[in-house]
Amino acid sequence: MPDDFAPTSKDKFTFGLWTVGNSGRDPFGMPTRPALDPVQIVDLLGEVGGVHGVNFHDNDLIPIDASKSEADTIKQDFSKALKRNKLQVCMATTNLFTDAVFRDGAFTSNDAEVRAYAVRKTMRAMDLGAEMGARIYVFWGGREGCETDGSKDPVLAESRFRKAMNFLCDYSIDRKYDFRFALEAKPNEPRGHMFFPTTASYLALIPTLKHPEMVGVNPEVAHEQMAGLNFSHAVAQALAAEKLFHIDLNDQEPGRYDQDYRFGSSNLKAAFFLVKLLEDHKYDGFKHFDAHAYRSSDRADVIEFARGCMRTYVILRQRARQWNADKQVRTLLRQINQDSKDLDALWGTFSKGHAETLLGMQFSREKMGGKALPYEALDQRTVEILMGID
Ligand code: GLT
Ligand code: MN
Ligand code: MN
């Protein structure tokens, strides 16, 4: 029987080396799975099937202290593995958080030498990303933040971050790398407080940059949910601003540490409305599963985890189409949306005439306030579609 939900390369699903390569280490325990090198991870993704591409931090691929000849060998082996498994490199990023040098930030560090080193490390990582074929470059400021507000002036921190972005945009232009930058927010963890805690914070920063057209966002489901926010609404704002350059899909239970669960595993209804939003608005970028398997999983289960992320997306996409075409949903939506082009036009553009007409209009608050809004029925039908009821 053909599998209607099998992902294909056309779906543009990607995984980071650090996602399926996650060894199960956490702050309380050692790895539970053997460490995999980049070639083994790419082979694993090939075995998963239907994956479009792979993403990496500079040091996921090349260890921070590797020599030039070691780096060359790694790159050659990696390129062969990509070819063998028909995978592309889609996104690259910089590890500006693991090494102790970044313990108090990278671009926003209080130490000018660390700031310069962070910019230089990113330049080299951009060289590597461009060489491997990436055109999206993600910035996740893992250590950009503080524990005590006495340690940093947050206005100065913002201006340092802006300067780094401006310099690196110019570097990409100068080297003709054609990168689009995607900024990824997170409210906390690993810092007590992180700068630019939500996607909206970055959307507000972007117009203040030297090359705003080059810079967008990379929202992550779990990060917005950690801030107690509705992820779809953050994505909607990015879509409306034409700034959704990349997306990190995973899942998260409310009020917990950063869990990076399999996509759709915790809040299926929120995942459904997210997929529906992306599909309705024809998001065409990469869909990166920035998630990892449970610490208890072995290699075979890691493969199930990766397949599960993609399969859930594909099934939810099919359910979104079903929802859009569903008779009952359509009837309810017609009843809920009371449209009038004339009324909208009245306040759509200002004119003295429009203002006069509006001021003179008669409204019946009682009638408007008494209209039926069958949202219970709509939500129940949504849940039943999700449960597979035709
Ligand atoms: C890290 C983080 C992710 C970011 C990655 C990019 S690294 O795993 O938790 O959300 O997307 O730097
Ligand atoms: Mn995360
Ligand atoms: Mn992420």
PDB file of C-alpha atoms in Angstrom, residues 31-206:
ATOM      1  CA  PRO A  31      25.461  10.684  27.108  1.00  0.00           C
ATOM      2  CA  THR A  32      23.136   7.721  26.653  1.00  0.00           C
ATOM      3  CA  ARG A  33      23.963   7.213  22.949  1.00  0.00           C
ATOM      4  CA  PRO A  34      27.324   6.963  21.216  1.00  0.00           C
ATOM      5  CA  ALA A  35      28.628  10.188  19.678  1.00  0.00           C
ATOM      6  CA  LEU A  36      28.172  10.217  15.890  1.00  0.00           C
ATOM      7  CA  ASP A  37      30.510  12.048  13.534  1.00  0.00           C
ATOM      8  CA  PRO A  38      29.053  14.223  10.717  1.00  0.00           C
ATOM      9  CA  VAL A  39      29.353  11.430   8.144  1.00  0.00           C
ATOM     10  CA  GLN A  40      27.494   8.981  10.401  1.00  0.00           C
ATOM     11  CA  ILE A  41      24.768  11.581  10.979  1.00  0.00           C
ATOM     12  CA  VAL A  42      24.337  12.205   7.250  1.00  0.00           C
ATOM     13  CA  ASP A  43      24.151   8.445   6.644  1.00  0.00           C
ATOM     14  CA  LEU A  44      21.537   8.183   9.387  1.00  0.00           C
ATOM     15  CA  LEU A  45      19.471  10.925   7.709  1.00  0.00           C
ATOM     16  CA  GLY A  46      19.767   9.040   4.432  1.00  0.00           C
ATOM     17  CA  GLU A  47      18.380   5.971   6.197  1.00  0.00           C
ATOM     18  CA  VAL A  48      15.492   8.052   7.582  1.00  0.00           C
ATOM     19  CA  GLY A  49      14.464   8.912   3.995  1.00  0.00           C
ATOM     20  CA  GLY A  50      12.588  11.898   2.578  1.00  0.00           C
ATOM     21  CA  VAL A  51      14.916  14.470   4.181  1.00  0.00           C
ATOM     22  CA  HIS A  52      15.881  17.463   2.026  1.00  0.00           C
ATOM     23  CA  GLY A  53      18.921  18.769   3.796  1.00  0.00           C
ATOM     24  CA  VAL A  54      21.158  19.224   6.756  1.00  0.00           C
ATOM     25  CA  ASN A  55      22.257  22.222   8.830  1.00  0.00           C
ATOM     26  CA  PHE A  56      25.251  22.740  11.080  1.00  0.00           C
ATOM     27  CA  HIS A  57      27.127  24.982  13.472  1.00  0.00           C
ATOM     28  CA  ASP A  58      30.760  25.519  12.450  1.00  0.00           C
ATOM     29  CA  ASN A  59      31.943  23.236  15.260  1.00  0.00           C
ATOM     30  CA  ASP A  60      29.373  20.497  14.610  1.00  0.00           C
ATOM     31  CA  LEU A  61      31.359  19.906  11.443  1.00  0.00           C
ATOM     32  CA  ILE A  62      34.874  21.118  12.243  1.00  0.00           C
ATOM     33  CA  PRO A  63      36.086  20.906  15.858  1.00  0.00           C
ATOM     34  CA  ILE A  64      37.080  24.314  17.255  1.00  0.00           C
ATOM     35  CA  ASP A  65      40.753  23.301  17.497  1.00  0.00           C
ATOM     36  CA  ALA A  66      41.081  21.377  14.194  1.00  0.00           C
ATOM     37  CA  SER A  67      44.074  22.068  11.939  1.00  0.00           C
ATOM     38  CA  LYS A  68      43.611  23.173   8.310  1.00  0.00           C
ATOM     39  CA  SER A  69      44.427  19.693   6.978  1.00  0.00           C
ATOM     40  CA  GLU A  70      42.055  18.020   9.460  1.00  0.00           C
ATOM     41  CA  ALA A  71      39.333  20.457   8.384  1.00  0.00           C
ATOM     42  CA  ASP A  72      39.957  19.676   4.707  1.00  0.00           C
ATOM     43  CA  THR A  73      39.617  15.922   5.275  1.00  0.00           C
ATOM     44  CA  ILE A  74      36.395  16.400   7.267  1.00  0.00           C
ATOM     45  CA  LYS A  75      34.905  18.606   4.533  1.00  0.00           C
ATOM     46  CA  GLN A  76      35.770  16.097   1.811  1.00  0.00           C
ATOM     47  CA  ASP A  77      34.264  13.160   3.727  1.00  0.00           C
ATOM     48  CA  PHE A  78      31.178  15.206   4.584  1.00  0.00           C
ATOM     49  CA  SER A  79      30.646  16.272   0.959  1.00  0.00           C
ATOM     50  CA  LYS A  80      30.896  12.642  -0.176  1.00  0.00           C
ATOM     51  CA  ALA A  81      28.344  11.595   2.444  1.00  0.00           C
ATOM     52  CA  LEU A  82      25.973  14.366   1.321  1.00  0.00           C
ATOM     53  CA  LYS A  83      26.233  13.251  -2.289  1.00  0.00           C
ATOM     54  CA  ARG A  84      25.773   9.582  -1.412  1.00  0.00           C
ATOM     55  CA  ASN A  85      22.599  10.396   0.521  1.00  0.00           C
ATOM     56  CA  LYS A  86      21.313  13.092  -1.884  1.00  0.00           C
ATOM     57  CA  LEU A  87      21.228  15.765   0.819  1.00  0.00           C
ATOM     58  CA  GLN A  88      21.975  19.496   0.609  1.00  0.00           C
ATOM     59  CA  VAL A  89      23.398  21.858   3.185  1.00  0.00           C
ATOM     60  CA  CYS A  90      20.589  24.379   3.700  1.00  0.00           C
ATOM     61  CA  MET A  91      21.513  26.467   6.716  1.00  0.00           C
ATOM     62  CA  ALA A  92      24.675  27.222   8.634  1.00  0.00           C
ATOM     63  CA  THR A  93      25.251  28.943  11.945  1.00  0.00           C
ATOM     64  CA  THR A  94      27.970  29.705  14.495  1.00  0.00           C
ATOM     65  CA  ASN A  95      28.535  28.069  17.823  1.00  0.00           C
ATOM     66  CA  LEU A  96      28.893  31.137  20.032  1.00  0.00           C
ATOM     67  CA  PHE A  97      27.859  29.397  23.231  1.00  0.00           C
ATOM     68  CA  THR A  98      29.790  26.196  24.080  1.00  0.00           C
ATOM     69  CA  ASP A  99      33.317  27.455  24.674  1.00  0.00           C
ATOM     70  CA  ALA A 100      34.117  29.151  27.990  1.00  0.00           C
ATOM     71  CA  VAL A 101      35.238  32.245  26.076  1.00  0.00           C
ATOM     72  CA  PHE A 102      31.520  32.962  25.493  1.00  0.00           C
ATOM     73  CA  ARG A 103      30.495  32.526  29.138  1.00  0.00           C
ATOM     74  CA  ASP A 104      29.303  36.144  29.255  1.00  0.00           C
ATOM     75  CA  GLY A 105      28.130  36.542  25.668  1.00  0.00           C
ATOM     76  CA  ALA A 106      29.614  36.870  22.205  1.00  0.00           C
ATOM     77  CA  PHE A 107      28.656  40.065  20.327  1.00  0.00           C
ATOM     78  CA  THR A 108      27.333  41.509  23.601  1.00  0.00           C
ATOM     79  CA  SER A 109      30.202  40.374  25.835  1.00  0.00           C
ATOM     80  CA  ASN A 110      31.664  42.970  28.189  1.00  0.00           C
ATOM     81  CA  ASP A 111      35.111  42.157  26.778  1.00  0.00           C
ATOM     82  CA  ALA A 112      36.068  43.896  23.514  1.00  0.00           C
ATOM     83  CA  GLU A 113      38.451  41.058  22.632  1.00  0.00           C
ATOM     84  CA  VAL A 114      35.679  38.480  22.983  1.00  0.00           C
ATOM     85  CA  ARG A 115      33.379  40.631  20.820  1.00  0.00           C
ATOM     86  CA  ALA A 116      36.018  40.853  18.086  1.00  0.00           C
ATOM     87  CA  TYR A 117      36.703  37.106  18.346  1.00  0.00           C
ATOM     88  CA  ALA A 118      32.960  36.340  18.067  1.00  0.00           C
ATOM     89  CA  VAL A 119      32.682  38.431  14.895  1.00  0.00           C
ATOM     90  CA  ARG A 120      35.809  36.784  13.439  1.00  0.00           C
ATOM     91  CA  LYS A 121      34.557  33.275  14.359  1.00  0.00           C
ATOM     92  CA  THR A 122      31.275  34.063  12.594  1.00  0.00           C
ATOM     93  CA  MET A 123      33.111  35.311   9.479  1.00  0.00           C
ATOM     94  CA  ARG A 124      34.999  32.014   9.264  1.00  0.00           C
ATOM     95  CA  ALA A 125      31.824  30.042   9.898  1.00  0.00           C
ATOM     96  CA  MET A 126      30.125  31.991   7.096  1.00  0.00           C
ATOM     97  CA  ASP A 127      33.049  31.057   4.810  1.00  0.00           C
ATOM     98  CA  LEU A 128      32.472  27.407   5.729  1.00  0.00           C
ATOM     99  CA  GLY A 129      28.686  27.605   5.321  1.00  0.00           C
ATOM    100  CA  ALA A 130      28.965  29.289   1.926  1.00  0.00           C
ATOM    101  CA  GLU A 131      31.537  26.738   0.754  1.00  0.00           C
ATOM    102  CA  MET A 132      29.171  23.900   1.674  1.00  0.00           C
ATOM    103  CA  GLY A 133      26.228  25.519  -0.129  1.00  0.00           C
ATOM    104  CA  ALA A 134      24.173  27.150   2.632  1.00  0.00           C
ATOM    105  CA  ARG A 135      22.243  30.312   1.737  1.00  0.00           C
ATOM    106  CA  ILE A 136      20.499  30.792   5.082  1.00  0.00           C
ATOM    107  CA  TYR A 137      22.582  31.866   8.061  1.00  0.00           C
ATOM    108  CA  VAL A 138      21.046  31.602  11.531  1.00  0.00           C
ATOM    109  CA  PHE A 139      21.992  33.665  14.565  1.00  0.00           C
ATOM    110  CA  TRP A 140      20.913  32.238  17.899  1.00  0.00           C
ATOM    111  CA  GLY A 141      22.403  34.343  20.674  1.00  0.00           C
ATOM    112  CA  GLY A 142      22.726  31.511  23.149  1.00  0.00           C
ATOM    113  CA  ARG A 143      24.885  33.436  25.600  1.00  0.00           C
ATOM    114  CA  GLU A 144      23.751  36.962  24.744  1.00  0.00           C
ATOM    115  CA  GLY A 145      22.174  37.947  28.024  1.00  0.00           C
ATOM    116  CA  CYS A 146      22.830  38.118  31.748  1.00  0.00           C
ATOM    117  CA  GLU A 147      21.891  36.810  35.158  1.00  0.00           C
ATOM    118  CA  THR A 148      22.151  40.146  36.944  1.00  0.00           C
ATOM    119  CA  ASP A 149      21.135  43.401  35.301  1.00  0.00           C
ATOM    120  CA  GLY A 150      24.041  45.110  37.060  1.00  0.00           C
ATOM    121  CA  SER A 151      26.421  43.293  34.711  1.00  0.00           C
ATOM    122  CA  LYS A 152      25.397  44.921  31.432  1.00  0.00           C
ATOM    123  CA  ASP A 153      23.689  47.982  30.050  1.00  0.00           C
ATOM    124  CA  PRO A 154      21.016  46.357  27.845  1.00  0.00           C
ATOM    125  CA  VAL A 155      20.852  49.409  25.557  1.00  0.00           C
ATOM    126  CA  LEU A 156      24.588  49.115  24.935  1.00  0.00           C
ATOM    127  CA  ALA A 157      24.204  45.354  24.435  1.00  0.00           C
ATOM    128  CA  GLU A 158      21.565  45.968  21.766  1.00  0.00           C
ATOM    129  CA  SER A 159      23.792  48.446  19.966  1.00  0.00           C
ATOM    130  CA  ARG A 160      26.703  45.978  20.028  1.00  0.00           C
ATOM    131  CA  PHE A 161      24.495  43.280  18.556  1.00  0.00           C
ATOM    132  CA  ARG A 162      23.302  45.687  15.849  1.00  0.00           C
ATOM    133  CA  LYS A 163      26.885  46.627  14.928  1.00  0.00           C
ATOM    134  CA  ALA A 164      27.855  42.960  14.627  1.00  0.00           C
ATOM    135  CA  MET A 165      24.883  42.311  12.316  1.00  0.00           C
ATOM    136  CA  ASN A 166      25.770  45.337  10.179  1.00  0.00           C
ATOM    137  CA  PHE A 167      29.397  44.255   9.860  1.00  0.00           C
ATOM    138  CA  LEU A 168      28.481  40.659   9.020  1.00  0.00           C
ATOM    139  CA  CYS A 169      25.871  41.699   6.431  1.00  0.00           C
ATOM    140  CA  ASP A 170      28.556  43.778   4.732  1.00  0.00           C
ATOM    141  CA  TYR A 171      30.959  40.831   4.937  1.00  0.00           C
ATOM    142  CA  SER A 172      28.412  38.585   3.190  1.00  0.00           C
ATOM    143  CA  ILE A 173      27.864  41.224   0.495  1.00  0.00           C
ATOM    144  CA  ASP A 174      31.601  41.793   0.043  1.00  0.00           C
ATOM    145  CA  ARG A 175      32.262  38.049  -0.339  1.00  0.00           C
ATOM    146  CA  LYS A 176      29.182  37.628  -2.589  1.00  0.00           C
ATOM    147  CA  TYR A 177      27.833  34.893  -0.328  1.00  0.00           C
ATOM    148  CA  ASP A 178      24.222  35.858  -0.915  1.00  0.00           C
ATOM    149  CA  PHE A 179      23.272  34.851   2.649  1.00  0.00           C
ATOM    150  CA  ARG A 180      19.924  35.676   4.170  1.00  0.00           C
ATOM    151  CA  PHE A 181      20.294  36.061   7.937  1.00  0.00           C
ATOM    152  CA  ALA A 182      17.640  34.562  10.218  1.00  0.00           C
ATOM    153  CA  LEU A 183      17.614  35.717  13.856  1.00  0.00           C
ATOM    154  CA  GLU A 184      16.375  33.231  16.459  1.00  0.00           C
ATOM    155  CA  ALA A 185      14.949  34.393  19.775  1.00  0.00           C
ATOM    156  CA  LYS A 186      14.730  32.591  23.104  1.00  0.00           C
ATOM    157  CA  PRO A 187      13.641  34.034  26.471  1.00  0.00           C
ATOM    158  CA  ASN A 188      16.073  32.182  28.750  1.00  0.00           C
ATOM    159  CA  GLU A 189      18.304  29.087  29.003  1.00  0.00           C
ATOM    160  CA  PRO A 190      21.220  28.957  28.963  1.00  0.00           C
ATOM    161  CA  ARG A 191      21.271  32.548  30.333  1.00  0.00           C
ATOM    162  CA  GLY A 192      19.005  33.615  33.161  1.00  0.00           C
ATOM    163  CA  HIS A 193      17.729  36.359  30.855  1.00  0.00           C
ATOM    164  CA  MET A 194      18.457  36.475  27.149  1.00  0.00           C
ATOM    165  CA  PHE A 195      18.444  39.633  25.052  1.00  0.00           C
ATOM    166  CA  PHE A 196      15.857  39.685  22.247  1.00  0.00           C
ATOM    167  CA  PRO A 197      13.633  37.215  24.139  1.00  0.00           C
ATOM    168  CA  THR A 198      10.925  36.820  21.504  1.00  0.00           C
ATOM    169  CA  THR A 199      10.597  36.800  17.720  1.00  0.00           C
ATOM    170  CA  ALA A 200       8.827  40.149  17.926  1.00  0.00           C
ATOM    171  CA  SER A 201      11.950  41.651  19.560  1.00  0.00           C
ATOM    172  CA  TYR A 202      13.977  40.767  16.466  1.00  0.00           C
ATOM    173  CA  LEU A 203      11.223  41.998  14.141  1.00  0.00           C
ATOM    174  CA  ALA A 204      11.560  45.349  15.873  1.00  0.00           C
ATOM    175  CA  LEU A 205      15.369  45.323  15.565  1.00  0.00           C
ATOM    176  CA  ILE A 206      15.506  44.482  11.852  1.00  0.00           C
TER     177      ILE A 206
END
